[in-house]
Amino acid sequence: ACDGAIVSMHQSGTHWLKFMLANAIATHYAIDPPRYNHANDIIGGLKDPRANPRIPDLRSTHSIAPLLAPVLIARGLVQLPPVVLLVRDLRVSLVSNYRKWAQRYNTEFSRFLRGDPAGRRYNSDVWWCIRFHNAWGRLAQNDPATFKLVRYEDLLAEPRPQLAAIAEHLRLGLSDDAIAAGVAAGSKSAMLARADPARP
């Protein structure tokens, strides 16, 4: 029950996309920009309270689509809002995930690469990525009007047109100036300055 969603792989540029989009929304609606680079005060998680009733209710998640989702959607029992599906080269995503969580994982990289098929040891590994791609890929293939596939590599190469296309898919009606402000806010230095000290 929201106006739009960003569903993303781990380490696929989620914070960057959310931060740019949140700054574009803040510019368009003349509200305060996001406090931290995860931008949860403008684009929340699935269980967060609504950020601001004056702006579209957007949500972000790394969740894997439930196995029953295709059946529920096909039978009209569940209706999804516009969804942006953010992915990244699986190899780079895995390296980034290991670097971020190496201290918690406390294992060598070669063992991490083999992963844990049970899904208990790591927050993301090769098996998690395969499940994520299969589950959401199936839904996106069957319903291209609802899903917009965005590759991190394309966002990196052309952030402004990609952000504009994402905003259009989410039906946000953002101005060109708002999109430009969002992209300008998404520099690495600006993101580092807004890091949340409570997060790794």
Backbone as JSON Lines, residues from 0, in Angstrom:
{"i":0,"aa":"A","n":[0.85,-1.2,0.0],"ca":[0.0,0.0,0.0],"c":[0.88,1.24,0.0]}
{"i":1,"aa":"C","n":[1.43,1.56,-1.16],"ca":[2.26,2.76,-1.31],"c":[2.14,3.24,-2.75]}
{"i":2,"aa":"D","n":[2.74,4.39,-3.04],"ca":[2.63,4.96,-4.39],"c":[3.66,4.39,-5.36]}
{"i":3,"aa":"G","n":[4.75,3.85,-4.83],"ca":[5.8,3.3,-5.68],"c":[6.87,2.65,-4.82]}
{"i":4,"aa":"A","n":[7.67,1.79,-5.45],"ca":[8.68,1.04,-4.68],"c":[9.98,0.91,-5.46]}
{"i":5,"aa":"I","n":[11.07,0.88,-4.7],"ca":[12.39,0.54,-5.24],"c":[12.78,-0.8,-4.63]}
{"i":6,"aa":"V","n":[12.94,-1.8,-5.47],"ca":[13.37,-3.12,-5.03],"c":[14.78,-3.32,-5.56]}
{"i":7,"aa":"S","n":[15.73,-3.59,-4.69],"ca":[17.12,-3.59,-5.14],"c":[17.93,-4.73,-4.54]}
{"i":8,"aa":"M","n":[18.94,-5.16,-5.31],"ca":[19.96,-6.06,-4.79],"c":[20.75,-5.33,-3.71]}
{"i":9,"aa":"H","n":[21.4,-6.1,-2.84],"ca":[22.35,-5.5,-1.91],"c":[23.52,-4.93,-2.72]}
{"i":10,"aa":"Q","n":[24.08,-3.83,-2.25],"ca":[25.25,-3.19,-2.87],"c":[25.02,-2.94,-4.37]}
{"i":11,"aa":"S","n":[23.86,-2.39,-4.7],"ca":[23.56,-2.09,-6.1],"c":[23.36,-0.6,-6.33]}
{"i":12,"aa":"G","n":[23.74,0.21,-5.34],"ca":[23.56,1.65,-5.48],"c":[22.25,2.14,-4.9]}
{"i":13,"aa":"T","n":[21.67,1.39,-3.99],"ca":[20.37,1.74,-3.42],"c":[20.41,3.1,-2.72]}
{"i":14,"aa":"H","n":[21.4,3.29,-1.84],"ca":[21.49,4.57,-1.13],"c":[21.68,5.72,-2.1]}
{"i":15,"aa":"W","n":[22.48,5.52,-3.12],"ca":[22.74,6.59,-4.1],"c":[21.46,6.96,-4.84]}
{"i":16,"aa":"L","n":[20.74,5.94,-5.34],"ca":[19.5,6.22,-6.05],"c":[18.48,6.89,-5.13]}
{"i":17,"aa":"K","n":[18.31,6.34,-3.92],"ca":[17.35,6.93,-2.99],"c":[17.72,8.36,-2.64]}
{"i":18,"aa":"F","n":[19.02,8.62,-2.44],"ca":[19.46,9.96,-2.05],"c":[19.19,10.96,-3.18]}
{"i":19,"aa":"M","n":[19.52,10.57,-4.41],"ca":[19.24,11.47,-5.54],"c":[17.75,11.71,-5.68]}
{"i":20,"aa":"L","n":[16.97,10.63,-5.63],"ca":[15.53,10.75,-5.81],"c":[14.9,11.55,-4.67]}
{"i":21,"aa":"A","n":[15.36,11.31,-3.44],"ca":[14.83,12.04,-2.29],"c":[15.15,13.53,-2.38]}
{"i":22,"aa":"N","n":[16.35,13.87,-2.83],"ca":[16.69,15.28,-2.99],"c":[15.88,15.93,-4.1]}
{"i":23,"aa":"A","n":[15.61,15.18,-5.17],"ca":[14.76,15.7,-6.24],"c":[13.34,15.95,-5.72]}
{"i":24,"aa":"I","n":[12.82,15.02,-4.93],"ca":[11.49,15.18,-4.34],"c":[11.47,16.37,-3.38]}
{"i":25,"aa":"A","n":[12.51,16.48,-2.55],"ca":[12.6,17.59,-1.59],"c":[12.62,18.93,-2.32]}
{"i":26,"aa":"T","n":[13.35,19.01,-3.43],"ca":[13.4,20.24,-4.22],"c":[12.04,20.55,-4.81]}
{"i":27,"aa":"H","n":[11.4,19.54,-5.39],"ca":[10.11,19.73,-6.06],"c":[9.02,20.16,-5.08]}
{"i":28,"aa":"Y","n":[9.02,19.58,-3.88],"ca":[7.96,19.87,-2.9],"c":[8.39,20.91,-1.86]}
{"i":29,"aa":"A","n":[9.59,21.45,-2.0],"ca":[10.11,22.48,-1.08],"c":[10.05,22.0,0.38]}
{"i":30,"aa":"I","n":[10.6,20.81,0.62],"ca":[10.7,20.3,1.98],"c":[12.19,20.12,2.3]}
{"i":31,"aa":"D","n":[12.5,19.81,3.55],"ca":[13.89,19.6,3.94],"c":[14.48,18.4,3.2]}
{"i":32,"aa":"P","n":[15.75,18.49,2.79],"ca":[16.4,17.33,2.13],"c":[16.59,16.2,3.12]}
{"i":33,"aa":"P","n":[16.92,15.01,2.64],"ca":[17.09,13.89,3.57],"c":[18.21,14.15,4.57]}
{"i":34,"aa":"R","n":[18.0,13.7,5.81],"ca":[19.0,13.93,6.86],"c":[20.25,13.1,6.63]}
{"i":35,"aa":"Y","n":[20.05,11.83,6.25],"ca":[21.18,10.92,6.02],"c":[21.15,10.4,4.59]}
{"i":36,"aa":"N","n":[22.26,9.78,4.18],"ca":[22.35,9.34,2.79],"c":[21.46,8.15,2.46]}
{"i":37,"aa":"H","n":[20.94,7.45,3.47],"ca":[19.99,6.38,3.15],"c":[18.59,6.93,2.85]}
{"i":38,"aa":"A","n":[18.37,8.2,3.17],"ca":[17.15,8.94,2.8],"c":[15.87,8.3,3.31]}
{"i":39,"aa":"N","n":[15.94,7.57,4.43],"ca":[14.75,6.89,4.93],"c":[13.67,7.85,5.41]}
{"i":40,"aa":"D","n":[14.04,9.11,5.66],"ca":[13.03,10.07,6.1],"c":[12.18,10.59,4.94]}
{"i":41,"aa":"I","n":[12.55,10.23,3.7],"ca":[11.74,10.6,2.53],"c":[11.27,9.35,1.78]}
{"i":42,"aa":"I","n":[12.14,8.35,1.67],"ca":[11.79,7.07,1.05],"c":[12.04,5.98,2.08]}
{"i":43,"aa":"G","n":[10.99,5.53,2.73],"ca":[11.14,4.62,3.85],"c":[11.2,3.15,3.46]}
{"i":44,"aa":"G","n":[11.38,2.32,4.46],"ca":[11.32,0.88,4.27],"c":[9.87,0.4,4.32]}
{"i":45,"aa":"L","n":[9.67,-0.88,4.1],"ca":[8.3,-1.42,4.03],"c":[7.54,-1.25,5.35]}
{"i":46,"aa":"K","n":[8.25,-1.29,6.48],"ca":[7.57,-1.23,7.79],"c":[7.61,0.16,8.42]}
{"i":47,"aa":"D","n":[8.24,1.12,7.76],"ca":[8.33,2.47,8.32],"c":[6.99,3.19,8.2]}
{"i":48,"aa":"P","n":[6.72,4.12,9.14],"ca":[5.53,4.95,8.97],"c":[5.7,5.87,7.75]}
{"i":49,"aa":"R","n":[4.61,6.36,7.22],"ca":[4.68,7.24,6.06],"c":[5.53,8.45,6.39]}
{"i":50,"aa":"A","n":[6.44,8.78,5.48],"ca":[7.42,9.84,5.74],"c":[6.75,11.22,5.86]}
{"i":51,"aa":"N","n":[5.94,11.58,4.89],"ca":[5.36,12.93,4.85],"c":[4.11,12.86,3.97]}
{"i":52,"aa":"P","n":[2.95,13.2,4.5],"ca":[1.72,13.1,3.7],"c":[1.68,14.06,2.51]}
{"i":53,"aa":"R","n":[2.6,15.02,2.47],"ca":[2.62,15.99,1.36],"c":[3.33,15.45,0.13]}
{"i":54,"aa":"I","n":[4.07,14.37,0.29],"ca":[4.86,13.84,-0.83],"c":[4.41,12.42,-1.15]}
{"i":55,"aa":"P","n":[4.74,11.91,-2.35],"ca":[4.39,10.51,-2.67],"c":[4.99,9.54,-1.66]}
{"i":56,"aa":"D","n":[4.24,8.5,-1.36],"ca":[4.68,7.49,-0.39],"c":[5.48,6.42,-1.14]}
{"i":57,"aa":"L","n":[6.81,6.57,-1.11],"ca":[7.71,5.62,-1.78],"c":[8.37,4.72,-0.74]}
{"i":58,"aa":"R","n":[8.58,3.45,-1.12],"ca":[9.19,2.48,-0.22],"c":[10.36,1.8,-0.91]}
{"i":59,"aa":"S","n":[11.3,1.33,-0.11],"ca":[12.48,0.64,-0.63],"c":[12.69,-0.65,0.13]}
{"i":60,"aa":"T","n":[13.13,-1.7,-0.6],"ca":[13.35,-2.99,0.05],"c":[14.4,-3.8,-0.72]}
{"i":61,"aa":"H","n":[15.09,-4.67,0.02],"ca":[15.96,-5.68,-0.58],"c":[15.27,-7.05,-0.59]}
{"i":62,"aa":"S","n":[14.01,-7.09,-0.2],"ca":[13.31,-8.36,-0.06],"c":[13.23,-9.14,-1.37]}
{"i":63,"aa":"I","n":[13.16,-10.44,-1.25],"ca":[12.92,-11.32,-2.39],"c":[11.42,-11.54,-2.5]}
{"i":64,"aa":"A","n":[10.89,-11.46,-3.71],"ca":[9.45,-11.64,-3.91],"c":[9.03,-13.02,-3.42]}
{"i":65,"aa":"P","n":[7.92,-13.1,-2.69],"ca":[7.43,-14.4,-2.21],"c":[7.1,-15.34,-3.37]}
{"i":66,"aa":"L","n":[7.23,-16.63,-3.13],"ca":[6.97,-17.62,-4.18],"c":[5.55,-17.54,-4.72]}
{"i":67,"aa":"L","n":[4.61,-17.15,-3.87],"ca":[3.21,-17.09,-4.28],"c":[2.86,-15.79,-5.01]}
{"i":68,"aa":"A","n":[3.79,-14.84,-5.07],"ca":[3.47,-13.54,-5.67],"c":[2.91,-13.64,-7.09]}
{"i":69,"aa":"P","n":[3.52,-14.43,-7.99],"ca":[2.96,-14.49,-9.35],"c":[1.52,-14.97,-9.39]}
{"i":70,"aa":"V","n":[1.17,-15.93,-8.52],"ca":[-0.2,-16.46,-8.48],"c":[-1.15,-15.39,-7.94]}
{"i":71,"aa":"L","n":[-0.75,-14.72,-6.84],"ca":[-1.61,-13.71,-6.23],"c":[-1.84,-12.54,-7.18]}
{"i":72,"aa":"I","n":[-0.81,-12.15,-7.92],"ca":[-0.94,-11.04,-8.87],"c":[-1.8,-11.47,-10.06]}
{"i":73,"aa":"A","n":[-1.56,-12.67,-10.57],"ca":[-2.32,-13.16,-11.73],"c":[-3.8,-13.26,-11.42]}
{"i":74,"aa":"R","n":[-4.14,-13.59,-10.18],"ca":[-5.55,-13.73,-9.8],"c":[-6.16,-12.43,-9.31]}
{"i":75,"aa":"G","n":[-5.37,-11.34,-9.36],"ca":[-5.9,-10.04,-8.95],"c":[-6.05,-9.87,-7.45]}
{"i":76,"aa":"L","n":[-5.42,-10.75,-6.66],"ca":[-5.52,-10.65,-5.21],"c":[-4.52,-9.65,-4.64]}
{"i":77,"aa":"V","n":[-3.48,-9.36,-5.4],"ca":[-2.47,-8.37,-5.01],"c":[-2.22,-7.46,-6.2]}
{"i":78,"aa":"Q","n":[-2.2,-6.16,-5.94],"ca":[-1.9,-5.2,-7.0],"c":[-0.68,-4.39,-6.58]}
{"i":79,"aa":"L","n":[0.34,-4.4,-7.41],"ca":[1.57,-3.69,-7.08],"c":[1.55,-2.27,-7.64]}
{"i":80,"aa":"P","n":[2.19,-1.33,-6.92],"ca":[2.38,0.01,-7.47],"c":[3.52,-0.05,-8.49]}
{"i":81,"aa":"P","n":[3.86,1.06,-9.15],"ca":[5.04,1.03,-10.02],"c":[6.27,0.64,-9.22]}
{"i":82,"aa":"V","n":[7.08,-0.25,-9.79],"ca":[8.26,-0.77,-9.1],"c":[9.5,-0.54,-9.95]}
{"i":83,"aa":"V","n":[10.53,0.03,-9.33],"ca":[11.85,0.13,-9.95],"c":[12.68,-1.02,-9.42]}
{"i":84,"aa":"L","n":[13.19,-1.84,-10.32],"ca":[13.99,-3.0,-9.95],"c":[15.45,-2.67,-10.24]}
{"i":85,"aa":"L","n":[16.24,-2.43,-9.18],"ca":[17.63,-1.99,-9.29],"c":[18.58,-3.17,-9.12]}
{"i":86,"aa":"V","n":[19.38,-3.43,-10.15],"ca":[20.31,-4.55,-10.12],"c":[21.72,-4.08,-10.47]}
{"i":87,"aa":"R","n":[22.68,-4.94,-10.2],"ca":[24.08,-4.64,-10.49],"c":[24.78,-5.93,-10.89]}
{"i":88,"aa":"D","n":[25.87,-5.81,-11.63],"ca":[26.69,-6.98,-11.97],"c":[26.91,-7.79,-10.7]}
{"i":89,"aa":"L","n":[26.47,-9.04,-10.73],"ca":[26.48,-9.88,-9.54],"c":[27.88,-10.0,-8.94]}
{"i":90,"aa":"R","n":[28.9,-10.06,-9.8],"ca":[30.28,-10.22,-9.3],"c":[30.7,-9.01,-8.46]}
{"i":91,"aa":"V","n":[30.4,-7.83,-8.96],"ca":[30.79,-6.61,-8.24],"c":[29.98,-6.47,-6.95]}
{"i":92,"aa":"S","n":[28.71,-6.83,-7.02],"ca":[27.85,-6.78,-5.85],"c":[28.39,-7.68,-4.73]}
{"i":93,"aa":"L","n":[28.85,-8.86,-5.1],"ca":[29.37,-9.79,-4.1],"c":[30.67,-9.28,-3.47]}
{"i":94,"aa":"V","n":[31.55,-8.74,-4.28],"ca":[32.81,-8.18,-3.75],"c":[32.49,-7.04,-2.77]}
{"i":95,"aa":"S","n":[31.57,-6.16,-3.18],"ca":[31.2,-5.02,-2.34],"c":[30.57,-5.49,-1.03]}
{"i":96,"aa":"N","n":[29.71,-6.49,-1.12],"ca":[29.07,-7.01,0.09],"c":[30.09,-7.59,1.05]}
{"i":97,"aa":"Y","n":[31.04,-8.35,0.52],"ca":[32.07,-8.95,1.38],"c":[32.91,-7.86,2.06]}
{"i":98,"aa":"R","n":[33.27,-6.83,1.29],"ca":[34.09,-5.75,1.87],"c":[33.33,-5.03,2.99]}
{"i":99,"aa":"K","n":[32.03,-4.83,2.78],"ca":[31.25,-4.1,3.78],"c":[31.08,-4.91,5.06]}
{"i":100,"aa":"W","n":[30.87,-6.22,4.93],"ca":[30.52,-7.04,6.08],"c":[31.61,-8.04,6.48]}
{"i":101,"aa":"A","n":[32.83,-7.86,5.99],"ca":[33.92,-8.83,6.24],"c":[34.14,-9.09,7.73]}
{"i":102,"aa":"Q","n":[34.06,-8.04,8.54],"ca":[34.3,-8.21,9.98],"c":[33.22,-9.1,10.61]}
{"i":103,"aa":"R","n":[31.98,-8.9,10.2],"ca":[30.9,-9.71,10.76],"c":[30.95,-11.15,10.21]}
{"i":104,"aa":"Y","n":[31.24,-11.29,8.91],"ca":[31.29,-12.63,8.31],"c":[32.44,-13.46,8.88]}
{"i":105,"aa":"N","n":[33.58,-12.8,9.14],"ca":[34.74,-13.46,9.76],"c":[35.12,-14.76,9.05]}
{"i":106,"aa":"T","n":[35.26,-14.67,7.73],"ca":[35.66,-15.83,6.93],"c":[36.44,-15.35,5.72]}
{"i":107,"aa":"E","n":[37.16,-16.25,5.08],"ca":[37.93,-15.87,3.89],"c":[36.98,-15.67,2.7]}
{"i":108,"aa":"F","n":[37.44,-14.86,1.74],"ca":[36.61,-14.5,0.59],"c":[36.2,-15.74,-0.21]}
{"i":109,"aa":"S","n":[37.11,-16.71,-0.37],"ca":[36.79,-17.9,-1.17],"c":[35.62,-18.69,-0.55]}
{"i":110,"aa":"R","n":[35.55,-18.7,0.77],"ca":[34.43,-19.4,1.42],"c":[33.14,-18.6,1.25]}
{"i":111,"aa":"F","n":[33.24,-17.29,1.38],"ca":[32.06,-16.44,1.16],"c":[31.52,-16.63,-0.26]}
{"i":112,"aa":"L","n":[32.42,-16.74,-1.25],"ca":[31.98,-16.9,-2.64],"c":[31.17,-18.18,-2.84]}
{"i":113,"aa":"R","n":[31.5,-19.23,-2.12],"ca":[30.72,-20.47,-2.23],"c":[29.33,-20.3,-1.64]}
{"i":114,"aa":"G","n":[29.19,-19.35,-0.72],"ca":[27.9,-18.99,-0.17],"c":[27.3,-20.02,0.77]}
{"i":115,"aa":"D","n":[26.09,-19.71,1.22],"ca":[25.36,-20.58,2.13],"c":[23.96,-20.8,1.53]}
{"i":116,"aa":"P","n":[23.74,-21.95,0.87],"ca":[22.43,-22.2,0.25],"c":[21.26,-22.1,1.22]}
{"i":117,"aa":"A","n":[21.51,-22.33,2.51],"ca":[20.44,-22.23,3.51],"c":[20.04,-20.79,3.78]}
{"i":118,"aa":"G","n":[20.91,-19.83,3.39],"ca":[20.58,-18.42,3.55],"c":[20.69,-17.87,4.95]}
{"i":119,"aa":"R","n":[21.5,-18.51,5.81],"ca":[21.59,-18.06,7.2],"c":[22.87,-17.31,7.53]}
{"i":120,"aa":"R","n":[23.95,-17.61,6.83],"ca":[25.25,-17.09,7.24],"c":[25.5,-15.65,6.79]}
{"i":121,"aa":"Y","n":[25.05,-15.29,5.6],"ca":[25.35,-13.98,5.01],"c":[24.06,-13.22,4.69]}
{"i":122,"aa":"N","n":[24.13,-11.89,4.75],"ca":[22.92,-11.14,4.38],"c":[22.72,-11.13,2.87]}
{"i":123,"aa":"S","n":[23.78,-11.42,2.12],"ca":[23.69,-11.58,0.67],"c":[24.86,-12.44,0.22]}
{"i":124,"aa":"D","n":[24.59,-13.41,-0.62],"ca":[25.65,-14.22,-1.22],"c":[25.18,-14.64,-2.61]}
{"i":125,"aa":"V","n":[25.92,-15.52,-3.26],"ca":[25.57,-15.88,-4.63],"c":[24.18,-16.52,-4.7]}
{"i":126,"aa":"W","n":[23.81,-17.29,-3.67],"ca":[22.5,-17.96,-3.67],"c":[21.38,-16.94,-3.48]}
{"i":127,"aa":"W","n":[21.6,-15.98,-2.57],"ca":[20.61,-14.93,-2.36],"c":[20.39,-14.16,-3.66]}
{"i":128,"aa":"C","n":[21.49,-13.82,-4.35],"ca":[21.39,-13.06,-5.61],"c":[20.62,-13.84,-6.68]}
{"i":129,"aa":"I","n":[20.87,-15.13,-6.76],"ca":[20.15,-15.96,-7.74],"c":[18.65,-15.98,-7.42]}
{"i":130,"aa":"R","n":[18.33,-16.16,-6.14],"ca":[16.91,-16.17,-5.74],"c":[16.26,-14.81,-6.04]}
{"i":131,"aa":"F","n":[16.98,-13.73,-5.75],"ca":[16.46,-12.38,-6.0],"c":[16.17,-12.18,-7.49]}
{"i":132,"aa":"H","n":[17.16,-12.5,-8.33],"ca":[17.0,-12.32,-9.78],"c":[15.88,-13.2,-10.34]}
{"i":133,"aa":"N","n":[15.81,-14.44,-9.91],"ca":[14.77,-15.33,-10.42],"c":[13.38,-14.86,-10.03]}
{"i":134,"aa":"A","n":[13.21,-14.5,-8.75],"ca":[11.88,-14.13,-8.26],"c":[11.38,-12.83,-8.9]}
{"i":135,"aa":"W","n":[12.2,-11.78,-8.83],"ca":[11.76,-10.49,-9.38],"c":[11.82,-10.47,-10.9]}
{"i":136,"aa":"G","n":[12.8,-11.18,-11.47],"ca":[12.92,-11.22,-12.92],"c":[11.7,-11.82,-13.58]}
{"i":137,"aa":"R","n":[11.16,-12.87,-12.95],"ca":[9.95,-13.52,-13.46],"c":[8.78,-12.55,-13.45]}
{"i":138,"aa":"L","n":[8.61,-11.83,-12.34],"ca":[7.51,-10.87,-12.24],"c":[7.68,-9.73,-13.24]}
{"i":139,"aa":"A","n":[8.89,-9.22,-13.37],"ca":[9.15,-8.1,-14.29],"c":[8.92,-8.51,-15.74]}
{"i":140,"aa":"Q","n":[9.29,-9.73,-16.06],"ca":[9.11,-10.22,-17.43],"c":[7.62,-10.34,-17.77]}
{"i":141,"aa":"N","n":[6.82,-10.74,-16.79],"ca":[5.39,-10.91,-17.02],"c":[4.6,-9.61,-16.96]}
{"i":142,"aa":"D","n":[5.17,-8.57,-16.36],"ca":[4.43,-7.31,-16.17],"c":[5.35,-6.11,-16.38]}
{"i":143,"aa":"P","n":[5.79,-5.87,-17.63],"ca":[6.72,-4.76,-17.88],"c":[6.13,-3.37,-17.64]}
{"i":144,"aa":"A","n":[4.8,-3.27,-17.59],"ca":[4.19,-1.97,-17.31],"c":[4.38,-1.56,-15.85]}
{"i":145,"aa":"T","n":[4.42,-2.55,-14.96],"ca":[4.59,-2.27,-13.53],"c":[6.06,-2.12,-13.16]}
{"i":146,"aa":"F","n":[6.92,-2.9,-13.8],"ca":[8.34,-2.96,-13.4],"c":[9.23,-2.21,-14.39]}
{"i":147,"aa":"K","n":[10.16,-1.45,-13.84],"ca":[11.2,-0.83,-14.66],"c":[12.54,-1.36,-14.18]}
{"i":148,"aa":"L","n":[13.25,-2.08,-15.05],"ca":[14.56,-2.61,-14.71],"c":[15.61,-1.52,-14.89]}
{"i":149,"aa":"V","n":[16.38,-1.27,-13.84],"ca":[17.45,-0.26,-13.87],"c":[18.75,-0.95,-13.48]}
{"i":150,"aa":"R","n":[19.74,-0.83,-14.32],"ca":[21.06,-1.39,-14.0],"c":[21.94,-0.29,-13.41]}
{"i":151,"aa":"Y","n":[22.59,-0.61,-12.31],"ca":[23.47,0.35,-11.65],"c":[24.48,0.94,-12.64]}
{"i":152,"aa":"E","n":[24.99,0.09,-13.52],"ca":[26.01,0.54,-14.47],"c":[25.46,1.62,-15.41]}
{"i":153,"aa":"D","n":[24.18,1.51,-15.79],"ca":[23.55,2.53,-16.64],"c":[23.3,3.81,-15.86]}
{"i":154,"aa":"L","n":[22.9,3.65,-14.59],"ca":[22.69,4.81,-13.73],"c":[24.0,5.58,-13.53]}
{"i":155,"aa":"L","n":[25.08,4.84,-13.38],"ca":[26.39,5.45,-13.21],"c":[26.84,6.2,-14.47]}
{"i":156,"aa":"A","n":[26.55,5.62,-15.64],"ca":[26.97,6.21,-16.91],"c":[26.16,7.46,-17.25]}
{"i":157,"aa":"E","n":[24.86,7.43,-16.97],"ca":[23.97,8.54,-17.34],"c":[22.97,8.81,-16.21]}
{"i":158,"aa":"P","n":[23.44,9.41,-15.11],"ca":[22.54,9.56,-13.96],"c":[21.32,10.43,-14.23]}
{"i":159,"aa":"R","n":[21.49,11.51,-14.97],"ca":[20.34,12.42,-15.13],"c":[19.2,11.81,-15.96]}
{"i":160,"aa":"P","n":[19.46,11.29,-17.17],"ca":[18.34,10.68,-17.9],"c":[17.77,9.44,-17.21]}
{"i":161,"aa":"Q","n":[18.63,8.69,-16.53],"ca":[18.14,7.51,-15.81],"c":[17.23,7.92,-14.65]}
{"i":162,"aa":"L","n":[17.65,8.96,-13.89],"ca":[16.83,9.42,-12.77],"c":[15.5,9.98,-13.27]}
{"i":163,"aa":"A","n":[15.53,10.69,-14.39],"ca":[14.3,11.23,-14.98],"c":[13.36,10.1,-15.39]}
{"i":164,"aa":"A","n":[13.91,9.04,-15.99],"ca":[13.1,7.9,-16.42],"c":[12.51,7.16,-15.21]}
{"i":165,"aa":"I","n":[13.29,7.07,-14.14],"ca":[12.81,6.42,-12.91],"c":[11.66,7.23,-12.31]}
{"i":166,"aa":"A","n":[11.84,8.55,-12.23],"ca":[10.79,9.42,-11.69],"c":[9.52,9.34,-12.54]}
{"i":167,"aa":"E","n":[9.7,9.24,-13.84],"ca":[8.53,9.13,-14.73],"c":[7.81,7.8,-14.51]}
{"i":168,"aa":"H","n":[8.58,6.72,-14.37],"ca":[7.95,5.42,-14.14],"c":[7.18,5.41,-12.82]}
{"i":169,"aa":"L","n":[7.72,6.08,-11.81],"ca":[7.06,6.14,-10.5],"c":[5.94,7.18,-10.46]}
{"i":170,"aa":"R","n":[5.72,7.85,-11.59],"ca":[4.65,8.85,-11.75],"c":[4.78,9.99,-10.74]}
{"i":171,"aa":"L","n":[6.01,10.49,-10.58],"ca":[6.27,11.53,-9.59],"c":[6.05,12.94,-10.13]}
{"i":172,"aa":"G","n":[6.07,13.11,-11.44],"ca":[5.85,14.44,-12.02],"c":[6.89,15.47,-11.61]}
{"i":173,"aa":"L","n":[8.14,15.05,-11.45],"ca":[9.19,15.98,-11.01],"c":[9.64,16.87,-12.16]}
{"i":174,"aa":"S","n":[9.97,18.1,-11.83],"ca":[10.45,19.05,-12.83],"c":[11.89,18.72,-13.23]}
{"i":175,"aa":"D","n":[12.31,19.27,-14.37],"ca":[13.71,19.09,-14.81],"c":[14.68,19.66,-13.78]}
{"i":176,"aa":"D","n":[14.3,20.8,-13.16],"ca":[15.16,21.41,-12.14],"c":[15.3,20.5,-10.92]}
{"i":177,"aa":"A","n":[14.21,19.84,-10.57],"ca":[14.26,18.93,-9.42],"c":[15.16,17.73,-9.72]}
{"i":178,"aa":"I","n":[15.06,17.2,-10.93],"ca":[15.93,16.08,-11.33],"c":[17.39,16.52,-11.3]}
{"i":179,"aa":"A","n":[17.67,17.7,-11.82],"ca":[19.04,18.22,-11.83],"c":[19.56,18.39,-10.41]}
{"i":180,"aa":"A","n":[18.71,18.88,-9.51],"ca":[19.11,19.06,-8.12],"c":[19.4,17.72,-7.46]}
{"i":181,"aa":"G","n":[18.6,16.7,-7.8],"ca":[18.82,15.37,-7.24],"c":[20.15,14.8,-7.66]}
{"i":182,"aa":"V","n":[20.47,14.94,-8.96],"ca":[21.74,14.42,-9.46],"c":[22.9,15.19,-8.84]}
{"i":183,"aa":"A","n":[22.77,16.49,-8.74],"ca":[23.85,17.32,-8.17],"c":[24.11,16.94,-6.71]}
{"i":184,"aa":"A","n":[23.05,16.57,-6.0],"ca":[23.19,16.22,-4.58],"c":[23.86,14.86,-4.38]}
{"i":185,"aa":"G","n":[23.9,14.04,-5.45],"ca":[24.36,12.67,-5.3],"c":[25.84,12.44,-5.49]}
{"i":186,"aa":"S","n":[26.66,13.47,-5.28],"ca":[28.11,13.27,-5.4],"c":[28.61,12.43,-4.22]}
{"i":187,"aa":"K","n":[29.77,11.8,-4.41],"ca":[30.32,10.95,-3.33],"c":[30.61,11.77,-2.08]}
{"i":188,"aa":"S","n":[31.13,12.98,-2.27],"ca":[31.46,13.81,-1.1],"c":[30.19,14.19,-0.34]}
{"i":189,"aa":"A","n":[29.12,14.52,-1.07],"ca":[27.86,14.88,-0.41],"c":[27.28,13.68,0.32]}
{"i":190,"aa":"M","n":[27.4,12.5,-0.28],"ca":[26.87,11.3,0.36],"c":[27.66,10.98,1.63]}
{"i":191,"aa":"L","n":[28.99,11.1,1.56],"ca":[29.82,10.83,2.74],"c":[29.5,11.8,3.87]}
{"i":192,"aa":"A","n":[29.23,13.05,3.51],"ca":[28.9,14.06,4.52],"c":[27.6,13.77,5.22]}
{"i":193,"aa":"R","n":[26.74,12.97,4.6],"ca":[25.43,12.65,5.18],"c":[25.37,11.19,5.67]}
{"i":194,"aa":"A","n":[26.51,10.59,5.96],"ca":[26.52,9.21,6.44],"c":[25.85,9.13,7.81]}
{"i":195,"aa":"D","n":[25.08,8.1,8.03],"ca":[24.42,7.87,9.31],"c":[25.41,7.18,10.24]}
{"i":196,"aa":"P","n":[25.8,7.82,11.36],"ca":[26.8,7.2,12.26],"c":[26.32,5.91,12.9]}
{"i":197,"aa":"A","n":[25.03,5.65,12.86],"ca":[24.5,4.42,13.47],"c":[24.55,3.23,12.52]}
{"i":198,"aa":"R","n":[25.01,3.47,11.28],"ca":[25.04,2.38,10.29],"c":[26.47,2.08,9.84]}
{"i":199,"aa":"P","n":[26.73,0.83,9.43],"ca":[28.1,0.5,9.01],"c":[28.47,1.16,7.69]}
